[in-house]
Amino acid sequence: MIYELRIYRTLPGRMPNLLARFNDHTIHIWARLGIQPAGFWTTLVGDSELNVLTYLIAWESLADREAKWPVFLADAEWIRVKTESEKDGPIIGNITNELLTPTKFSKMQ
């Protein structure tokens, strides 16, 4: 198992749009495509508490990610949802991601 840590920094005032897109659409598309989110967090205290969404995706392997992520990005429903959600302008200012492997003492394997 590997985990993908993704951090989205939204443009000012756009966090509600991002959260709605995930809640109403993205996680349902992922379920259809076999992509497994492991958790989502907003920042309670920190430098950017109003505009950061952090989440993890659980992948069976790097090959699993390499097979499924491009399918998601090319999915017609996702493209429609992304386009519609950005009709009033972009939501995301910056995205960072890291692929993580659990240590032998990690609760998440």
Protein backbone atom coordinates (compact mmCIF):
# COMPACT_ATOMS: atom_id res chain seq x y z
CA MET A 1 0.00 0.00 0.00
CA ILE A 2 1.17 3.53 -0.74
CA TYR A 3 -0.48 6.82 0.09
CA GLU A 4 -0.66 9.99 -1.91
CA LEU A 5 -0.60 13.17 0.16
CA ARG A 6 -2.21 16.04 -1.75
CA ILE A 7 -2.39 19.62 -0.50
CA TYR A 8 -4.63 22.10 -2.29
CA ARG A 9 -4.32 25.81 -1.66
CA THR A 10 -7.41 27.57 -2.90
CA LEU A 11 -7.68 31.08 -4.15
CA PRO A 12 -9.20 33.48 -1.58
CA GLY A 13 -12.85 32.75 -0.89
CA ARG A 14 -12.94 29.60 -3.04
CA MET A 15 -12.67 26.88 -0.33
CA PRO A 16 -16.47 26.33 -0.21
CA ASN A 17 -16.41 25.65 -3.96
CA LEU A 18 -13.61 23.10 -3.60
CA LEU A 19 -15.29 21.33 -0.69
CA ALA A 20 -18.58 21.18 -2.57
CA ARG A 21 -16.85 19.77 -5.66
CA PHE A 22 -15.27 16.98 -3.61
CA ASN A 23 -18.40 16.25 -1.56
CA ASP A 24 -20.91 16.41 -4.39
CA HIS A 25 -18.91 14.95 -7.27
CA THR A 26 -15.25 13.98 -6.99
CA ILE A 27 -15.52 11.25 -4.36
CA HIS A 28 -18.40 9.66 -6.29
CA ILE A 29 -16.36 9.65 -9.50
CA TRP A 30 -13.43 8.16 -7.60
CA ALA A 31 -15.66 5.41 -6.20
CA ARG A 32 -16.76 4.52 -9.72
CA LEU A 33 -13.11 4.39 -10.84
CA GLY A 34 -11.83 2.43 -7.82
CA ILE A 35 -9.86 5.32 -6.28
CA GLN A 36 -9.86 5.10 -2.47
CA PRO A 37 -9.65 8.31 -0.43
CA ALA A 38 -8.17 7.71 3.04
CA GLY A 39 -9.11 11.06 4.59
CA PHE A 40 -9.67 14.77 4.07
CA TRP A 41 -8.72 17.64 6.36
CA THR A 42 -9.00 21.41 6.43
CA THR A 43 -6.46 23.35 8.49
CA LEU A 44 -7.76 24.40 11.90
CA VAL A 45 -4.62 26.24 13.01
CA GLY A 46 -1.70 27.20 10.81
CA ASP A 47 -0.40 29.70 8.31
CA SER A 48 -3.15 29.15 5.75
CA GLU A 49 -6.09 27.87 7.78
CA LEU A 50 -8.72 29.38 5.51
CA ASN A 51 -7.56 28.07 2.16
CA VAL A 52 -5.90 24.65 2.55
CA LEU A 53 -7.40 21.21 1.96
CA THR A 54 -5.17 18.24 2.70
CA TYR A 55 -6.11 14.69 1.77
CA LEU A 56 -4.74 11.18 1.34
CA ILE A 57 -5.52 8.64 -1.33
CA ALA A 58 -4.74 4.97 -0.63
CA TRP A 59 -3.26 3.08 -3.58
CA GLU A 60 -2.53 -0.63 -3.78
CA SER A 61 0.78 0.16 -5.47
CA LEU A 62 2.48 2.73 -7.66
CA ALA A 63 1.21 0.77 -10.66
CA ASP A 64 -2.34 1.11 -9.31
CA ARG A 65 -1.92 4.88 -9.17
CA GLU A 66 -0.32 5.02 -12.61
CA ALA A 67 -3.26 3.08 -14.04
CA LYS A 68 -6.15 4.92 -12.33
CA TRP A 69 -5.13 8.57 -12.00
CA PRO A 70 -4.88 9.29 -15.76
CA VAL A 71 -8.27 7.62 -16.25
CA PHE A 72 -9.73 9.99 -13.66
CA LEU A 73 -8.18 13.07 -15.27
CA ALA A 74 -9.61 12.04 -18.66
CA ASP A 75 -13.05 11.04 -17.31
CA ALA A 76 -15.84 12.92 -19.11
CA GLU A 77 -17.89 13.43 -15.94
CA TRP A 78 -14.84 14.82 -14.09
CA ILE A 79 -14.03 17.21 -16.95
CA ARG A 80 -17.64 18.43 -16.97
CA VAL A 81 -17.73 18.87 -13.17
CA LYS A 82 -14.36 20.67 -13.09
CA THR A 83 -15.38 22.99 -15.92
CA GLU A 84 -18.74 23.78 -14.32
CA SER A 85 -17.23 24.37 -10.88
CA GLU A 86 -14.76 26.87 -12.37
CA LYS A 87 -17.27 28.83 -14.47
CA ASP A 88 -16.76 31.83 -12.13
CA GLY A 89 -12.98 31.45 -12.18
CA PRO A 90 -10.31 29.06 -10.94
CA ILE A 91 -10.62 27.45 -7.52
CA ILE A 92 -7.09 26.16 -6.95
CA GLY A 93 -4.04 28.35 -6.60
CA ASN A 94 -1.53 25.56 -5.99
CA ILE A 95 -1.40 21.77 -5.62
CA THR A 96 1.42 19.77 -4.09
CA ASN A 97 1.58 16.02 -3.78
CA GLU A 98 3.86 13.33 -2.41
CA LEU A 99 3.73 9.55 -2.66
CA LEU A 100 4.36 7.96 0.72
CA THR A 101 5.18 4.45 1.85
CA PRO A 102 4.25 3.43 5.39
CA THR A 103 6.89 2.43 7.91
CA LYS A 104 6.65 -1.01 9.51
CA PHE A 105 5.27 0.62 12.67
CA SER A 106 2.61 2.70 10.91
CA LYS A 107 -1.03 1.97 11.74
CA MET A 108 -1.84 2.59 8.09
CA GLN A 109 -0.34 -0.16 5.99
